[in-house]
Amino acid sequence: MWFNFETLVPFTPTPCGIFQEKTSFLSDQQPSQLSTGAVNVVEEEVKGDVKSEFWKQPDGLGYRPCLDFSAEYTKTSLDIVKGRTRYLMVVVSGGMNQQRNQIVDAVVIARILGAALVVPILQVNVIWGDESEFSDIFDLDHFKEVLANDVRIVSSLPSTHVMTRPVEEKRTPLHASPEWIRSHYTRKLRRDGVLLLRSLDSRLSKDLPSDLQKLRCKVAFHALRFSPSILELGNKLTERMRSKGPYVALHLRMEKDVWVRTGCLPGFSHEIDEMINNERKRRPELLTSRSIMTYHERKLAGLCPLNALEVTRLLKALGAPKSARIYWAGGVPLGGKEALQPLTNEFPQFYNKDDLALPGELEPFAKKASLMAALDYIVSENSNVFMPSHGGNMGHAIQGQRAYAGHKKTITPNKRQMLQHFLNSTLYEAEFNRIILDLHRDSLGQPELRKAGRDVTKYPVPECMCNGTMSHSSI
């Protein structure tokens, strides 16, 4: 899908002309040195929209990162990083962001067991066929360096263990506690030296002792940096979006598999809705949860992704100016360009990585879904405003990263409460906008204390961030 940067009419079907327009739009910039989460609004851009309330950032209440590990943790670290007898191997699955979550927990589990962690193996994704390895996505040397005082990271098993058949454990329950992990795995590790775990998604409890929660944050926000080639291009795309002022990043979950798995309907046309229903009947195992609920019940419960029309109405109600520049992340939506028309009609400055990249820049990442997702992650994380249409691993990860970077504006759609107003055709636009704005006053990225059962890498306050009333010890 291509965009004509001259007229800002989306989906122009003449690629040759567009390459010329792209070249004029994009300056020959050197790779930027953007730090994670740093946002520099272009001060010279004072044409009214930049001063709009929409771009105003939430009050971070003085919170900043503080990973002050206890003296006991530091003392124990000396023995753990010197260990040469126990090794944990993990195989992580899913998309890039799901794998990322599992890598975070793999480090924590290795710490709990006092074992060295072999660089995680990324299972080939059966949906996208992506064979990327850890070092293709993440900076391995940086990963090892940041965690050098917490967990020993090795690229492969040493010669003393290479012939050892790893004991594969398949019975790890959901939300296992550190005590459970120690009681079930320590003896096996002592006996065999190597333990293999698969599919760590949600296997480790979200409620851990303070030091282990801080370790989670250290891995997620400091150690897991993207590889240099991904970071370089991601920063280039970010600069191209920033070059003419602030921008919004939307993570749109409108792909076919999302509609099938959520039990929801896109609502673009009767034919497409029927196709989704038929696919769901043919493969009922794809439906993720709450299968007894009807589509309408799911919709009103806030369990469905927002479609393009709903995203458009929400952005307008929250004050997004028509001239707002929008970067959209995500796969090709079901229905193609027609599915996006409500958005492109209202916000014509609408781009994705294909539109921003120069000819040939994306070729090294072609057919690598994880690398493409990493580029989306970088541009979204560095945006002035970020909004996901349907939560998910990427939305949660970026929400936590933006909170940790100073609580940058992140809109969390209040789907459960707002959809009834979307369905009320008697509301005047001004009244509708007032209601929607009021529903989201506390959903714009302000500091929010983590509650039990929630992931600290999504809600880093208070375990990983503190304000002026607390002591500070940032790593």
Coordinates of N, CA and C in Angstrom, one line a residue, residues 220-305:
A220 N 13.4 -6.1 30.6 CA 12.4 -5.6 29.6 C 12.9 -4.2 29.2
F221 N 13.3 -3.4 30.1 CA 13.5 -1.9 29.7 C 15.0 -1.6 29.5
H222 N 15.9 -2.5 29.9 CA 17.3 -2.2 29.7 C 18.1 -3.2 28.9
A223 N 17.8 -4.5 29.2 CA 18.6 -5.5 28.5 C 18.2 -5.9 27.1
L224 N 16.9 -5.9 26.9 CA 16.3 -6.3 25.6 C 16.3 -5.1 24.6
R225 N 17.5 -4.8 24.1 CA 17.6 -3.7 23.1 C 17.6 -4.4 21.8
F226 N 17.0 -3.8 20.8 CA 16.9 -4.4 19.4 C 18.4 -4.4 18.8
S227 N 18.6 -5.3 17.9 CA 19.9 -5.4 17.2 C 20.2 -4.0 16.5
P228 N 21.5 -3.7 16.3 CA 21.9 -2.5 15.7 C 21.2 -2.2 14.3
S229 N 21.0 -3.2 13.5 CA 20.4 -2.9 12.2 C 19.0 -2.5 12.3
I230 N 18.2 -3.2 13.2 CA 16.8 -2.8 13.4 C 16.7 -1.5 14.1
L231 N 17.6 -1.2 15.1 CA 17.5 0.1 15.7 C 17.9 1.2 14.8
E232 N 18.8 1.0 13.9 CA 19.2 2.1 13.0 C 18.0 2.4 12.0
L233 N 17.4 1.4 11.4 CA 16.3 1.7 10.5 C 15.1 2.3 11.3
G234 N 14.8 1.7 12.5 CA 13.7 2.1 13.2 C 13.8 3.6 13.6
N235 N 15.0 4.0 14.0 CA 15.3 5.4 14.3 C 15.2 6.3 13.1
K236 N 15.6 5.8 12.0 CA 15.4 6.6 10.7 C 13.9 6.9 10.4
L237 N 13.1 5.8 10.6 CA 11.7 5.9 10.3 C 11.1 6.9 11.3
T238 N 11.5 6.8 12.6 CA 11.0 7.7 13.6 C 11.3 9.2 13.2
E239 N 12.6 9.4 12.8 CA 13.0 10.8 12.5 C 12.1 11.3 11.3
R240 N 11.8 10.4 10.4 CA 11.0 10.9 9.2 C 9.6 11.2 9.6
M241 N 9.1 10.5 10.6 CA 7.7 10.9 11.1 C 7.8 12.2 11.9
R242 N 8.9 12.4 12.7 CA 9.1 13.6 13.5 C 9.4 14.8 12.7
S243 N 9.9 14.7 11.5 CA 10.5 15.8 10.8 C 9.6 17.0 10.6
K244 N 8.3 16.7 10.6 CA 7.3 17.8 10.4 C 6.4 18.0 11.6
G245 N 6.9 17.6 12.8 CA 6.1 17.8 14.0 C 5.7 16.5 14.7
P246 N 4.9 16.6 15.7 CA 4.5 15.5 16.5 C 3.6 14.5 15.7
Y247 N 3.6 13.3 16.2 CA 2.8 12.3 15.5 C 2.1 11.3 16.4
V248 N 1.1 10.6 15.9 CA 0.4 9.6 16.7 C 0.8 8.2 16.1
A249 N 1.0 7.3 17.0 CA 1.2 5.9 16.5 C 0.0 5.0 16.9
L250 N -0.6 4.4 15.9 CA -1.8 3.5 16.2 C -1.3 2.1 15.9
H251 N -1.6 1.2 16.9 CA -1.4 -0.2 16.7 C -2.8 -0.8 16.3
L252 N -3.0 -1.0 15.1 CA -4.3 -1.5 14.6 C -4.3 -3.0 14.5
R253 N -5.2 -3.6 15.2 CA -5.4 -5.1 15.2 C -6.6 -5.4 14.4
M254 N -6.4 -5.4 13.1 CA -7.6 -5.6 12.2 C -7.3 -6.7 11.2
E255 N -6.3 -7.6 11.4 CA -6.0 -8.7 10.5 C -7.0 -9.8 10.6
K256 N -7.1 -10.6 9.6 CA -8.1 -11.7 9.6 C -8.0 -12.6 10.8
D257 N -6.8 -13.0 11.2 CA -6.7 -14.0 12.3 C -7.2 -13.4 13.6
V258 N -7.1 -12.0 13.8 CA -7.5 -11.4 15.0 C -9.0 -11.4 15.1
W259 N -9.7 -11.2 14.0 CA -11.2 -11.2 14.0 C -11.7 -12.6 14.3
V260 N -11.0 -13.6 13.7 CA -11.4 -15.0 13.9 C -11.2 -15.4 15.4
R261 N -10.0 -15.1 15.9 CA -9.7 -15.6 17.3 C -10.5 -14.9 18.4
T262 N -10.8 -13.6 18.1 CA -11.5 -12.9 19.2 C -13.0 -13.2 19.2
G263 N -13.6 -13.8 18.2 CA -15.0 -14.0 18.1 C -15.8 -12.8 17.7
C264 N -15.1 -11.8 17.1 CA -15.7 -10.6 16.7 C -15.9 -10.4 15.2
L265 N -16.6 -9.4 14.8 CA -16.9 -9.2 13.4 C -16.4 -7.8 13.0
P266 N -15.7 -7.7 11.8 CA -15.2 -6.4 11.4 C -16.3 -5.4 11.1
G267 N -17.4 -5.8 10.5 CA -18.5 -4.9 10.2 C -18.3 -4.1 9.0
F268 N -17.3 -4.5 8.1 CA -17.1 -3.7 6.9 C -18.2 -4.0 5.8
S269 N -18.5 -5.3 5.8 CA -19.5 -5.7 4.8 C -20.1 -7.0 5.2
H270 N -21.3 -7.3 4.7 CA -21.9 -8.6 5.0 C -21.1 -9.8 4.6
E271 N -20.5 -9.6 3.4 CA -19.7 -10.7 2.8 C -18.5 -11.0 3.7
I272 N -17.8 -10.0 4.2 CA -16.6 -10.2 5.0 C -17.0 -10.8 6.4
D273 N -18.1 -10.3 7.0 CA -18.5 -10.9 8.2 C -18.9 -12.3 8.1
E274 N -19.5 -12.7 7.0 CA -19.9 -14.1 6.7 C -18.7 -14.9 6.5
M275 N -17.7 -14.4 5.9 CA -16.5 -15.2 5.7 C -15.8 -15.5 7.0
I276 N -15.8 -14.5 7.9 CA -15.2 -14.7 9.3 C -16.0 -15.7 10.1
N277 N -17.3 -15.6 10.0 CA -18.2 -16.6 10.7 C -17.9 -18.0 10.2
N278 N -17.8 -18.2 8.9 CA -17.5 -19.5 8.3 C -16.2 -20.1 8.7
E279 N -15.2 -19.2 8.7 CA -13.8 -19.6 9.1 C -13.9 -20.1 10.6
R280 N -14.6 -19.4 11.4 CA -14.7 -19.7 12.8 C -15.4 -21.1 13.0
K281 N -16.5 -21.3 12.2 CA -17.2 -22.6 12.3 C -16.3 -23.7 11.8
R282 N -15.5 -23.4 10.8 CA -14.6 -24.5 10.2 C -13.5 -24.8 11.2
R283 N -13.0 -23.8 11.9 CA -11.9 -24.1 12.8 C -12.2 -23.5 14.2
P284 N -13.1 -24.1 14.9 CA -13.5 -23.6 16.2 C -12.4 -23.5 17.3
E285 N -11.3 -24.3 17.0 CA -10.2 -24.2 18.0 C -9.5 -22.9 18.0
L286 N -9.7 -22.1 17.0 CA -9.0 -20.8 16.9 C -9.6 -19.8 17.9
L287 N -10.9 -20.0 18.2 CA -11.5 -19.0 19.2 C -10.8 -19.1 20.5
T288 N -10.4 -18.0 21.0 CA -9.5 -18.0 22.2 C -10.2 -18.2 23.5
S289 N -11.3 -17.6 23.7 CA -12.0 -17.7 25.0 C -13.4 -17.3 25.0
R290 N -14.1 -17.7 26.1 CA -15.5 -17.2 26.3 C -16.4 -17.6 25.0
S291 N -16.3 -18.8 24.6 CA -16.9 -19.2 23.3 C -18.4 -19.2 23.4
I292 N -19.0 -19.1 24.6 CA -20.4 -19.2 24.8 C -21.0 -17.8 24.6
M293 N -20.2 -16.8 24.5 CA -20.7 -15.4 24.3 C -21.0 -15.1 22.9
T294 N -22.0 -14.4 22.6 CA -22.3 -14.0 21.2 C -21.4 -12.8 20.8
Y295 N -21.4 -12.5 19.5 CA -20.6 -11.4 19.0 C -21.0 -10.1 19.7
H296 N -22.3 -9.9 19.8 CA -22.8 -8.6 20.4 C -22.4 -8.5 21.9
E297 N -22.4 -9.7 22.6 CA -22.0 -9.7 24.0 C -20.5 -9.4 24.2
R298 N -19.8 -9.9 23.3 CA -18.3 -9.6 23.3 C -18.1 -8.2 23.0
K299 N -18.8 -7.6 22.0 CA -18.6 -6.2 21.6 C -18.9 -5.3 22.8
L300 N -20.0 -5.5 23.5 CA -20.4 -4.6 24.5 C -19.6 -4.8 25.8
A301 N -18.9 -6.0 25.9 CA -18.0 -6.3 27.0 C -16.7 -5.7 26.8
G302 N -16.4 -5.1 25.6 CA -15.1 -4.5 25.3 C -14.1 -5.4 24.9
L303 N -14.5 -6.6 24.4 CA -13.5 -7.7 24.1 C -13.2 -7.7 22.6
C304 N -13.7 -6.8 21.8 CA -13.4 -6.7 20.4 C -12.5 -5.6 20.0
P305 N -11.7 -5.8 19.0 CA -10.8 -4.7 18.5 C -11.7 -3.6 17.9

